[in-house]
Each structure stands twice: as C-alpha cells, then as structure tokens.
Coordinates of C-alpha atoms in Angstrom, one line a residue:
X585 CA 47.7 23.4 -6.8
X586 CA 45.4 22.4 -3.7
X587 CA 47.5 20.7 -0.9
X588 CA 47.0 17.4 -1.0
X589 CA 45.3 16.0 1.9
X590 CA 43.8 12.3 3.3
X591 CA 40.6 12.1 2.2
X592 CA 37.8 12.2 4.4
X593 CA 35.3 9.0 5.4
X594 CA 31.8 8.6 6.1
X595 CA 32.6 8.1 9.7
X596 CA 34.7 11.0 10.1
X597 CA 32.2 13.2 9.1
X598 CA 29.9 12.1 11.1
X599 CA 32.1 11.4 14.4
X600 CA 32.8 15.7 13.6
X601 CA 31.3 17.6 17.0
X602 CA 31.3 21.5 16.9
X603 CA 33.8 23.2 19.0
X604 CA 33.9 26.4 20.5
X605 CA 35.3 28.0 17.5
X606 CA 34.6 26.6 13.4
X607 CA 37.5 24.8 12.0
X608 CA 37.7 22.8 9.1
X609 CA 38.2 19.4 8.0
X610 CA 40.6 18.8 4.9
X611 CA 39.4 16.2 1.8
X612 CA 41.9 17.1 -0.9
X613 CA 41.5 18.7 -4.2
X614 CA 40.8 21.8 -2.7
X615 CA 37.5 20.5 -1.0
X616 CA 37.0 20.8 2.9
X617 CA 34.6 20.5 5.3
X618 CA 33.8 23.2 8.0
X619 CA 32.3 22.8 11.0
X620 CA 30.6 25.6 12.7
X621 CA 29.9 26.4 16.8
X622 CA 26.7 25.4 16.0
X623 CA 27.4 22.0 14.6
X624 CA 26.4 22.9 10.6
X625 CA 28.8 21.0 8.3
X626 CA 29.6 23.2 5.0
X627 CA 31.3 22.0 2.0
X628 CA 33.7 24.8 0.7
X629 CA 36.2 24.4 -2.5
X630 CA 39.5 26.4 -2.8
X631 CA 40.1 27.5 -6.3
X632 CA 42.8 30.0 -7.6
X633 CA 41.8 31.4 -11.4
X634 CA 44.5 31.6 -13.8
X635 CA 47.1 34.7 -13.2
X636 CA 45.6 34.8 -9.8
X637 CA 48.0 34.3 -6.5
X638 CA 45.4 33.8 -3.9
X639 CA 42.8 31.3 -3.5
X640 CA 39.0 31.8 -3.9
X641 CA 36.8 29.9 -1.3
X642 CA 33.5 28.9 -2.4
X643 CA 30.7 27.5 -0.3
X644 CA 28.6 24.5 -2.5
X645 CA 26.2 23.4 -0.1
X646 CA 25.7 21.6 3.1
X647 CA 26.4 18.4 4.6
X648 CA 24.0 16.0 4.7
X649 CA 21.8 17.1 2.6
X650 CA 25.3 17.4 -0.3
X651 CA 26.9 14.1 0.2
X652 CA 31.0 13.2 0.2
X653 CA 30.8 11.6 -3.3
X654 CA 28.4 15.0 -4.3
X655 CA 30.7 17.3 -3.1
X656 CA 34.1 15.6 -4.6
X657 CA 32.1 15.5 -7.8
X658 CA 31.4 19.5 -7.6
X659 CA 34.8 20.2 -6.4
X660 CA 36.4 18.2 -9.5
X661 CA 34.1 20.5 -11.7
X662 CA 35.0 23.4 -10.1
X663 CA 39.1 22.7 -10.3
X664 CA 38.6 22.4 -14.0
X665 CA 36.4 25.0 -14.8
X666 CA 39.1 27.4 -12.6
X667 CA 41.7 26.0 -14.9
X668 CA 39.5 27.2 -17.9
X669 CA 39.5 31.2 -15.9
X670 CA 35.8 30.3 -15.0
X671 CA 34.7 31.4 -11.5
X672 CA 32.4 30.0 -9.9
X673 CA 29.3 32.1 -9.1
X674 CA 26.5 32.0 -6.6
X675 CA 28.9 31.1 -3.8
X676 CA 29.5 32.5 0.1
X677 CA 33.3 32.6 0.7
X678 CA 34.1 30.5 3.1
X679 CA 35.8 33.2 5.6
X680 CA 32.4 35.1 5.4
X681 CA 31.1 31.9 7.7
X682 CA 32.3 33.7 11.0
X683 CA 31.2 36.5 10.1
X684 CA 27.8 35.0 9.7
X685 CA 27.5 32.7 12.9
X686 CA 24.1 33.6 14.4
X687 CA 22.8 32.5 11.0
X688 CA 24.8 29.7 10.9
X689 CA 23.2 28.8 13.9
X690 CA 19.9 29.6 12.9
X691 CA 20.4 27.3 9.6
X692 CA 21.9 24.5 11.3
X693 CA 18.8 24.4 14.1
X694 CA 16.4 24.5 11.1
X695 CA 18.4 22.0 9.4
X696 CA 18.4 20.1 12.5
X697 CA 14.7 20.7 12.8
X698 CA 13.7 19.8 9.0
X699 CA 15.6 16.2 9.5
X700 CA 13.8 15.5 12.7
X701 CA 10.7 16.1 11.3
X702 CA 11.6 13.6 8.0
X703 CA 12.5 11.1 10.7
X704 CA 9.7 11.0 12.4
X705 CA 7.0 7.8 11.9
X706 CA 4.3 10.6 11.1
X707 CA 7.1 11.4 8.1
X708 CA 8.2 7.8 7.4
X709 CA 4.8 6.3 7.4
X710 CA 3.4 8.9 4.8
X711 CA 6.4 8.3 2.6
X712 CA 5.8 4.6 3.0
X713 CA 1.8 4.2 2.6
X714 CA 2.6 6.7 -0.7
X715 CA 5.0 4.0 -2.4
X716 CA 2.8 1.3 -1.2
X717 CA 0.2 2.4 -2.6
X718 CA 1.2 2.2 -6.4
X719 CA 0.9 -1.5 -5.9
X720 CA -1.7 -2.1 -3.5
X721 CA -5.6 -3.2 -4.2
X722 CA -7.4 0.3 -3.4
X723 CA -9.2 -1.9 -0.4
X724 CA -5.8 -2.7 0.6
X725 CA -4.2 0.6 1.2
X726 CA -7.7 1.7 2.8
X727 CA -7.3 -0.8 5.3
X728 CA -3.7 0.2 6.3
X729 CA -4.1 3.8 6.5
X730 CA -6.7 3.1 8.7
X731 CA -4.6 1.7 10.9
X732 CA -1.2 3.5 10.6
X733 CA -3.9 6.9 11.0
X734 CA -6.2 5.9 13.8
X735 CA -3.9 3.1 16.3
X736 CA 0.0 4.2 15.1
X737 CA 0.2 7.7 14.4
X738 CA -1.4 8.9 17.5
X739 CA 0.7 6.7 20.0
X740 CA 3.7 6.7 17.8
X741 CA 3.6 9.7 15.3
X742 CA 6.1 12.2 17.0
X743 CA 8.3 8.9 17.5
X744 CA 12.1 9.5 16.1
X745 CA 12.3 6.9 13.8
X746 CA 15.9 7.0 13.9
X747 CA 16.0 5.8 17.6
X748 CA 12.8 3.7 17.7
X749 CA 12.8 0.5 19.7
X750 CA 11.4 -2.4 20.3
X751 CA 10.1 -1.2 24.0
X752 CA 8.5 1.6 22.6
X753 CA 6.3 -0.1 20.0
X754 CA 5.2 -3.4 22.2
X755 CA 2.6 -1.7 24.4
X756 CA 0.4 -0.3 21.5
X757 CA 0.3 -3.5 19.7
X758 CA -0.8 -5.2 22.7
X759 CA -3.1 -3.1 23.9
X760 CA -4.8 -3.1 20.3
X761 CA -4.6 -6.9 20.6
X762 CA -6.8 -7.0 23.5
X763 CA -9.0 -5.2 21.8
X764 CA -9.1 -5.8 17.9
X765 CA -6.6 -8.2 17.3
X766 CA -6.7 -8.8 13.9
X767 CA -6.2 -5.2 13.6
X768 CA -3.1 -5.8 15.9
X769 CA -1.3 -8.5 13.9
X770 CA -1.6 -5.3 10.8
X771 CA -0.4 -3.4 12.8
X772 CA 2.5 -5.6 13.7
X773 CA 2.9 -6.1 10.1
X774 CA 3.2 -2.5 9.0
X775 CA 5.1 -0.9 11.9
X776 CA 8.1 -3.9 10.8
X777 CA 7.7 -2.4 7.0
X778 CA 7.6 1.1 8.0
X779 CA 11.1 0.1 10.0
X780 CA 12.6 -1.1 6.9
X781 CA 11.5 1.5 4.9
X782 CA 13.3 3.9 6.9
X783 CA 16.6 1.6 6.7
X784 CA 16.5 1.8 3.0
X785 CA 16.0 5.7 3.4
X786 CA 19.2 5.7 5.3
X787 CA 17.5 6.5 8.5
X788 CA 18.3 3.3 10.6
X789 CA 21.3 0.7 9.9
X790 CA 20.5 -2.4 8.1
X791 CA 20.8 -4.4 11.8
X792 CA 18.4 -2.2 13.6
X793 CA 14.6 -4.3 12.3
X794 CA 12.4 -4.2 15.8
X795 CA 12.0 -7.5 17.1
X796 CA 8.2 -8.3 17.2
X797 CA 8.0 -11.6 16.3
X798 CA 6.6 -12.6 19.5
X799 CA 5.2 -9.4 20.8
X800 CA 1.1 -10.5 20.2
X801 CA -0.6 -13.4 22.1
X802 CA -1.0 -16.4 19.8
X803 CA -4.9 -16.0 18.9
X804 CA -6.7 -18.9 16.3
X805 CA -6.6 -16.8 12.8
X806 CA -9.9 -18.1 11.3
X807 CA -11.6 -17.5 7.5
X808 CA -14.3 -14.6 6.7
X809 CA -17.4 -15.8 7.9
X810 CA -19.2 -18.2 5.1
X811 CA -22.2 -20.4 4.1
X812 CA -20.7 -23.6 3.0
X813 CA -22.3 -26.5 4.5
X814 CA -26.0 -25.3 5.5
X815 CA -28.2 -24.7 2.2
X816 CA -31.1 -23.6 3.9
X817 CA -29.0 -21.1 5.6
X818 CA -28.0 -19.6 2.5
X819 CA -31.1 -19.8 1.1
X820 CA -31.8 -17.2 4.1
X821 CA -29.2 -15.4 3.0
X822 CA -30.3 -14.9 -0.8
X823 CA -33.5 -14.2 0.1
X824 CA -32.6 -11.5 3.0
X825 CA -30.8 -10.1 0.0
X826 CA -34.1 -10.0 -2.3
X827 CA -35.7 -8.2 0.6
X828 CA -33.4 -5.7 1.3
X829 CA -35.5 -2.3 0.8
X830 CA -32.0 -0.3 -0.6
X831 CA -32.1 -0.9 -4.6
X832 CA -28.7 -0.2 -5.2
X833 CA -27.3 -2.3 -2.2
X834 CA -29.5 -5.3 -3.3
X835 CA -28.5 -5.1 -7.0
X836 CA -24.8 -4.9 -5.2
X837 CA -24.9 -8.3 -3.4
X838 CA -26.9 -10.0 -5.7
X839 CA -24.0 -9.3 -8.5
X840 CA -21.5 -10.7 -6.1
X841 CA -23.6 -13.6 -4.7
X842 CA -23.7 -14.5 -8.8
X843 CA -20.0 -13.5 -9.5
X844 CA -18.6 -14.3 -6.5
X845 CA -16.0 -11.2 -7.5
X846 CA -14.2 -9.5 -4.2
X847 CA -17.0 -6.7 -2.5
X848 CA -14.5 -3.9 -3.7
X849 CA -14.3 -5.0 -6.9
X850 CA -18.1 -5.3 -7.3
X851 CA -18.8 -2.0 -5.7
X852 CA -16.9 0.2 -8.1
X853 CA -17.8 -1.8 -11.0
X854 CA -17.9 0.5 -14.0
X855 CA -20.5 0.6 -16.9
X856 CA -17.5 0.9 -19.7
X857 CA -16.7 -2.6 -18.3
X858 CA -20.1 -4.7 -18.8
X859 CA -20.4 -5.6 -22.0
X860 CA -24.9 -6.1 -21.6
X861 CA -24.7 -8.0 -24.9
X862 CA -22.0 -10.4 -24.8
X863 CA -22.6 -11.0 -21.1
X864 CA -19.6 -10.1 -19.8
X865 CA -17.8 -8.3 -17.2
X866 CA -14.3 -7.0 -18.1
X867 CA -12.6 -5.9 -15.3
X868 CA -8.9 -4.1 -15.3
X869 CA -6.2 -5.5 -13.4
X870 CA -5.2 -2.0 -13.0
X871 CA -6.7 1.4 -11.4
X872 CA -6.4 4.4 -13.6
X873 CA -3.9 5.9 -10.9
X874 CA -2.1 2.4 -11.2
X875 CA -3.2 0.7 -7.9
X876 CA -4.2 -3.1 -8.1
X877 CA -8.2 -3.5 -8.8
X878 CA -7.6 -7.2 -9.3
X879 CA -5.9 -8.2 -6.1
X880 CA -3.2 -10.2 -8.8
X881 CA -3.3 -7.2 -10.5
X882 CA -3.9 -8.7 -14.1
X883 CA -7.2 -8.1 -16.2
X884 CA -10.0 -10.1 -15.3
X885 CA -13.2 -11.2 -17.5
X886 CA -16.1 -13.2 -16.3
X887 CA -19.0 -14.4 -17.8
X888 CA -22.7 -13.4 -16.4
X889 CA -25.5 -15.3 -16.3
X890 CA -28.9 -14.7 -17.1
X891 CA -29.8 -13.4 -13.3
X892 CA -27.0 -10.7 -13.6
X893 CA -27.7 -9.5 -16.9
X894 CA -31.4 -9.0 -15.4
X895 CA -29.9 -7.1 -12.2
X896 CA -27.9 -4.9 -14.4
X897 CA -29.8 -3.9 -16.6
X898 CA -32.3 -2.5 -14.1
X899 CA -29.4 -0.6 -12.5
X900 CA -28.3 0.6 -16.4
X901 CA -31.9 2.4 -16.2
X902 CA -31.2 4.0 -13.2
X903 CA -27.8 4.9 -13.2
X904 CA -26.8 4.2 -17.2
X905 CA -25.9 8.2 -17.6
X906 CA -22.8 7.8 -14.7
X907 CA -19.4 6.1 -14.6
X908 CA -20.3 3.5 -11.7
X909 CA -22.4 0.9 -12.0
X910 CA -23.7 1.4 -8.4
X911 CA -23.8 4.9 -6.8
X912 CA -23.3 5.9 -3.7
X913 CA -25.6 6.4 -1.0
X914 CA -26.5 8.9 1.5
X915 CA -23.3 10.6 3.4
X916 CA -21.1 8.5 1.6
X917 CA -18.1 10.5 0.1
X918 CA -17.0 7.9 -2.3
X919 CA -17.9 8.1 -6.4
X920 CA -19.6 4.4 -5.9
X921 CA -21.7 2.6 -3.1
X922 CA -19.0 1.7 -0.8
X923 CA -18.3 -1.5 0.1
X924 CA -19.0 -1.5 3.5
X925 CA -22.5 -0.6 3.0
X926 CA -23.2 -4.1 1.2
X927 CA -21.4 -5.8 4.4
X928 CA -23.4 -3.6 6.9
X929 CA -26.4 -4.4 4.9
X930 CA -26.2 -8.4 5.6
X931 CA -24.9 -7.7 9.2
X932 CA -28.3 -5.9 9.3
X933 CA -30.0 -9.0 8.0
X934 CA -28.8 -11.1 10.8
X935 CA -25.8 -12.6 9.4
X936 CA -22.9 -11.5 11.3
X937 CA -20.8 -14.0 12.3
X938 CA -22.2 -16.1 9.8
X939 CA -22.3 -14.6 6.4
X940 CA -20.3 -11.6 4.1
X941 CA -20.1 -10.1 1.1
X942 CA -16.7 -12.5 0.6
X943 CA -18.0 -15.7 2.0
X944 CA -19.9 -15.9 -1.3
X945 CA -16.2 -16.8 -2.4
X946 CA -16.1 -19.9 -0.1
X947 CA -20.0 -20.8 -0.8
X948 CA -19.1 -21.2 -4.5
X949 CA -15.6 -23.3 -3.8
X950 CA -17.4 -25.7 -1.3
X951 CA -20.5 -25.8 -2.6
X952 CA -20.0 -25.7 -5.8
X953 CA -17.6 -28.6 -5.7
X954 CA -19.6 -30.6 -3.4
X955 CA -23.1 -29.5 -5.0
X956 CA -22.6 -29.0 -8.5
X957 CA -19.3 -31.3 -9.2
X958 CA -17.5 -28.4 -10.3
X959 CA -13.7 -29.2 -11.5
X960 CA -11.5 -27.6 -8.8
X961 CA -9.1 -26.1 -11.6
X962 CA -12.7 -24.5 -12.8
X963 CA -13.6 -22.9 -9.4
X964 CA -10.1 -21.4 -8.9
X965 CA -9.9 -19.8 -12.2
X966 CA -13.3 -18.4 -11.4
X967 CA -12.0 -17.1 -8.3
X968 CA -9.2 -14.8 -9.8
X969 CA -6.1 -17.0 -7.3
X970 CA -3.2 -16.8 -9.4
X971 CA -1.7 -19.3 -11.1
X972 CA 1.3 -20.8 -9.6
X973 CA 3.1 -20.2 -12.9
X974 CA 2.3 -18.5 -16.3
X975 CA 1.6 -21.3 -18.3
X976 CA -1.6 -22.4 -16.0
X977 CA -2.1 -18.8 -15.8
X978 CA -2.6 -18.6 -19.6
X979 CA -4.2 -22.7 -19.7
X980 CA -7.1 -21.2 -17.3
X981 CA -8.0 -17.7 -19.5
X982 CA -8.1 -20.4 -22.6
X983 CA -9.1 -23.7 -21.6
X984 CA -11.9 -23.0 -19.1
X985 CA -13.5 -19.9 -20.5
X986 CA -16.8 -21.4 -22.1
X987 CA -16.7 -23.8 -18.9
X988 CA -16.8 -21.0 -16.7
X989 CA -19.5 -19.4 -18.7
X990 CA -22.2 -23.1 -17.5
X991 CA -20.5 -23.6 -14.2
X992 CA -21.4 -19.3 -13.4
X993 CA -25.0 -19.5 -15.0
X994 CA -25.1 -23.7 -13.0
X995 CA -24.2 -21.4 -9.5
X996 CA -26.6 -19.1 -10.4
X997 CA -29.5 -21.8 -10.7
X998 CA -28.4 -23.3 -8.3
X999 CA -28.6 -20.0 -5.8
X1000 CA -32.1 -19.6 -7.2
X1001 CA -33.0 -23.3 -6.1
X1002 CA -31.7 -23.1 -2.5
X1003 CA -33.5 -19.1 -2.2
X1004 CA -36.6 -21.0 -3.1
X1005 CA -36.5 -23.6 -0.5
X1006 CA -35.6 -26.4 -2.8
X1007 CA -32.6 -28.3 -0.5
X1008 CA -32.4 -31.6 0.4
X1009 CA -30.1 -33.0 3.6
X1010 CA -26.4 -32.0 3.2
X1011 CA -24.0 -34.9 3.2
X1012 CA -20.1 -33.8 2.9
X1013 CA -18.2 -35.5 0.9
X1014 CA -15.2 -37.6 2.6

C-alpha cells in the first residue's frame, strides 16, 4: 500500500523552486510531485500490480497545465485499476526523469515560453474580444478591436499580463486622451475588462483590478451631433441627402432619416427582411453568428411609410438578385455599403459637427415630440430603448404598433415639409 503522506496545497506547489538536483514532493495515495533542475513540476503515481513486489512509477502529466485535484483524480484511477492487475500504459517512469534532464529542460523552457505567451495582453485581449463578441452589436465589437488593435496592442501587446500595473497603462491612455479622447475613455474601459478577464482565467488574483478611475482628465461627454431645434437646418440636411450623386448611399440615409433605425442596422439591411407589401421591416435581434444586430438584441419590426417603400423599391431593381439591401461600394471589403460611408457622405455635405447618420434618432425624439405631438411612450418604442421591464416591453410591440405605423408615415411628411422649405419659427416648448 502507498505510504501515506500529508497532502500537498496549492501554495506548496507553487512556493516549489528547483534545486540543483530533482527531488520530489509527496501527496499520498501513491501520487507525488517532482521537481526537476530546471524547474518542470511532473505528476508521477506509484503503483505495484497484483503478485508484484516492487512499485511501477508512472508519469501522468505536468503541473500546471494537470491540476492537484486532476492529478489526485488520475492517481485514484490508477490505484484501482492496479488492484484490478491493469497497468497503466503510455507512461515515462519516473526514474527515467534524470536520465532525461536536457529535455526536461527543454520542456520546461517551452512550457515556460507557451504560458508567457498566453499571458500576454496580445493573448488575453484576443481571448477576451472573442467571448465578447458573441454578445456584442457587430458595430460594437468593430469599434473595440479598433482600439485594443491600433492604441493597446502596439504599446501594450508584449505586456505580461500577470504582472501588469497601474504605471504601465497610465501613459497610453493619456496620451490618447490628448489626442482622441473619447477613444481614451474606451480604452480605459476595455484595458479594466481585459484585467478582469484575465483574473477569472486565473492569471491575476481577484485583488489585483488596475486602478484607473482617475487616470483621464475630466472632459464634457456630449451627444452625437443632431438637428433638433433648427428646421430649416434640417431641411438642409434632407435635401443635401436628395442631392447626393452616390445612389446607394442616398437610398441609405434616406431609409434611416425615415426609420430613424441605428446606421449599422440600416446599412446591412437584408432583402429577406422587407416585406415590400405589407410595408414592413423585420429586423433580427440576432446575427446569424449570434452577435447582437439590435443593440437589445431582441427582434425588431417597423412600419415604412410611403417614402421608404418608394426608396426601396428602386434599390430592389438594382440590387433585388443579392442578400443586402445596399451594396458596397468601391474598395469597400464589407458584403454591404458600410456605414461609415453614409456618415462620411453628410460630413461631405457640410454637416460635421452638426448632423449624423444617428442624430436622425434625436431629430425624431425632439421634434417629433415638440413638432408633431408624438406620445413619448410612442417615440421610445420607435426607437428600439428597452423597456425597463418585460411587461412594457410586450405593452409597446402590442399597444403602439398601428400608432407607430401614422406617427412613422406623420415623420416622414413631416421631413418632406421642412426639405421643401415649408418651416415656420421654432418655439420650444417649456
């Protein structure tokens, strides 16, 4: 029977240093841990077969990569199937370990090297943006790879993110923040997830979160840029949009100026989802690789009025035969016009600063309250925000359905109205 020993701890194994010469730290139940020159930690189970008088070492793997609880597990299995006059195959012996010590060495350096490299933020990072992304909007996991890829990884990518501190993050984020500090405060953001993503992977103790509360310079966070109080102003706006010399791109923002759907959801809009007929557009809360499409990430239908339908059915005669209701342009890689062309396009206009593809958002929530009377439970039902619970989610998909249907085709007028001129003096309301 194995000599009973005190069982190891977590600590112990870890608080193990190599010596000049292996030895070998008992568990019990024939299981011990050896510890080369070279600092490689090998499980190894003593077993004697039925009949037999000596003892048959038998290496089962490595330490960390085979954990304590792993390794009592195997041992356990390998007592009993020993009792049963099973050997267990596929196994150094453990006294072949000195014999083997330049390739012990060799193992435990690329061992050594392998966790390194998983612990790096380059490593980390990738494994993080990768869960992320199951979850995220497909605009929202663009955005942060751009910045883990282009501001993080090439300061911080050969970073151990076992060790990482504080001091070693601060002066990226504020150099970014003197420069694009929205982009900084992301940044901020996902370097503290990345952090705790490599606690829960083990990597760093639960204590050890950076400390970046207070790293940036307070700056005034403001709102996307937005007609909502000049109608002649957005009357500019639609009618730079009626002028705009790209067909695609002008159908584009014309279907979000009448939807007021997010730019990324209006960009990769998909034929299989207009119904011409019914006048409606079904969007999935879902991407077919399971990202969000709907920023709640529940299905989405909204009605389209006349002006829409007139839009999309020119687009179904050019682009009918394909998947995407708007294709993409010139040098662009993606399946549909990307989104940042129908931004670009009203920056070309004029209208930075002063107008985007998602200030048609705010133009329908202001105006359209202000304008058109428009209930407020209406206009945020329109919008997509989510319900604070699930019965209002389920009152606004039933109640306000044929309501939505006027108050889209009443914005839609209404747009038409203010692109021909036909404002009178804006007075808001107290």
């Amino acid at each position: 029977m194995p000599r009973l020993a005190k069982p190891l701890t977590e600590l112990q194994i870890a608080k193990a240093k190599p010596k000049a010469k292996p030895y070998t730290l008992p568990d019990g139940n024939g299981l011990f841990l050896m510890v080369s020159a070279a600092g490689l930690k090998t499980w190894v189970v003593r077993y004697r077969l039925p009949g037999k008088s000596t003892h048959t070492p038998a290496t089962i793997g490595h330490y960390p990569a085979l954990t304590l609880a792993d390794a009592r597990v195997r041992a356990l299995e390998i007592q009993r199937d020993a009792k049963q006059g099973i050997a267990t195959a596929g196994t150094r012996k453990a006294r072949q370990l000195e014999a083997v010590v330049g390739d012990a060495e060799q193992e435990a350096e690329a061992l050594a090297l392998a966790e390194a490299e998983r612990a790096t933020f380059r490593a980390v990072s990738g494994r993080w943006l990768a869960e992320k992304r199951i979850g995220w909007a497909a605009e929202t996991y663009r955005k942060a790879r751009l910045v883990v890829d282009s501001y993080l990884i090439p300061k911080l990518g050969d970073a151990d993110m076992r060790t990482l501190e504080t001091k070693d993050v601060r002066p990226i984020l504020v150099e970014m923040a003197a420069t694009v500090p929205q982009l900084a405060r992301k940044a901020r953001q996902h370097v503290g997830s990345i952090v705790e993503h490599a606690i829960h992977e083990g990597l760093r103790s639960d204590e050890s979160a950076l400390r970046l509360a207070r790293i940036l310079p307070t700056i005034r966070s403001g709102h996307m840029p937005a007609v909502t109080d000049d109608e002649n102003k957005l009357g500019a706006v639609m009618r730079g949009i009626d002028a705009h010399e790209n067909r695609v791109v002008r159908a584009a923002l014309t279907l979000a100026a009448l939807t007021v759907m997010r730019s990324g959801v209006v960009a990769s809009a998909r034929w299989s989802e207009i119904d011409l007929g019914a006048g409606y557009w079904n969007i999935p809360g879902k991407n077919p690789d399971g990202s969000n499409r709907m920023k709640t990430g529940q299905d989405f239908s909204t009605s389209l009025p006349t002006q829409a339908l007139e839009v999309l059915r020119e687009m179904h005669l050019r682009s009918g035969e394909g998947e995407y209701v708007f294709p993409p342009q010139a040098r662009q890689n993606s399946p549909h016009v990307s989104r940042d062309s129908l931004s670009g396009a009203l920056r070309g206009m004029g209208f930075q600063g002063e107008h985007t593809t998602h200030g048609f958002r705010a133009s329908l929530r202001t105006l359209g309250r202000e304008r058109l009377g428009i209930d407020v439970d209406v206009l945020e039902a329109q919008l997509a925000h989510a319900p604070k619970d699930e019965v209002q989610a389920a009152y606004a998909r039933v109640k306000f359905k044929e309501q939505r249907r006027e108050v889209m085709q009443a914005w839609a007028d209404y747009l038409d109205k203010v692109k021909g001129g036909n404002v009178v003096e804006f007075k808001r309301k107290a």
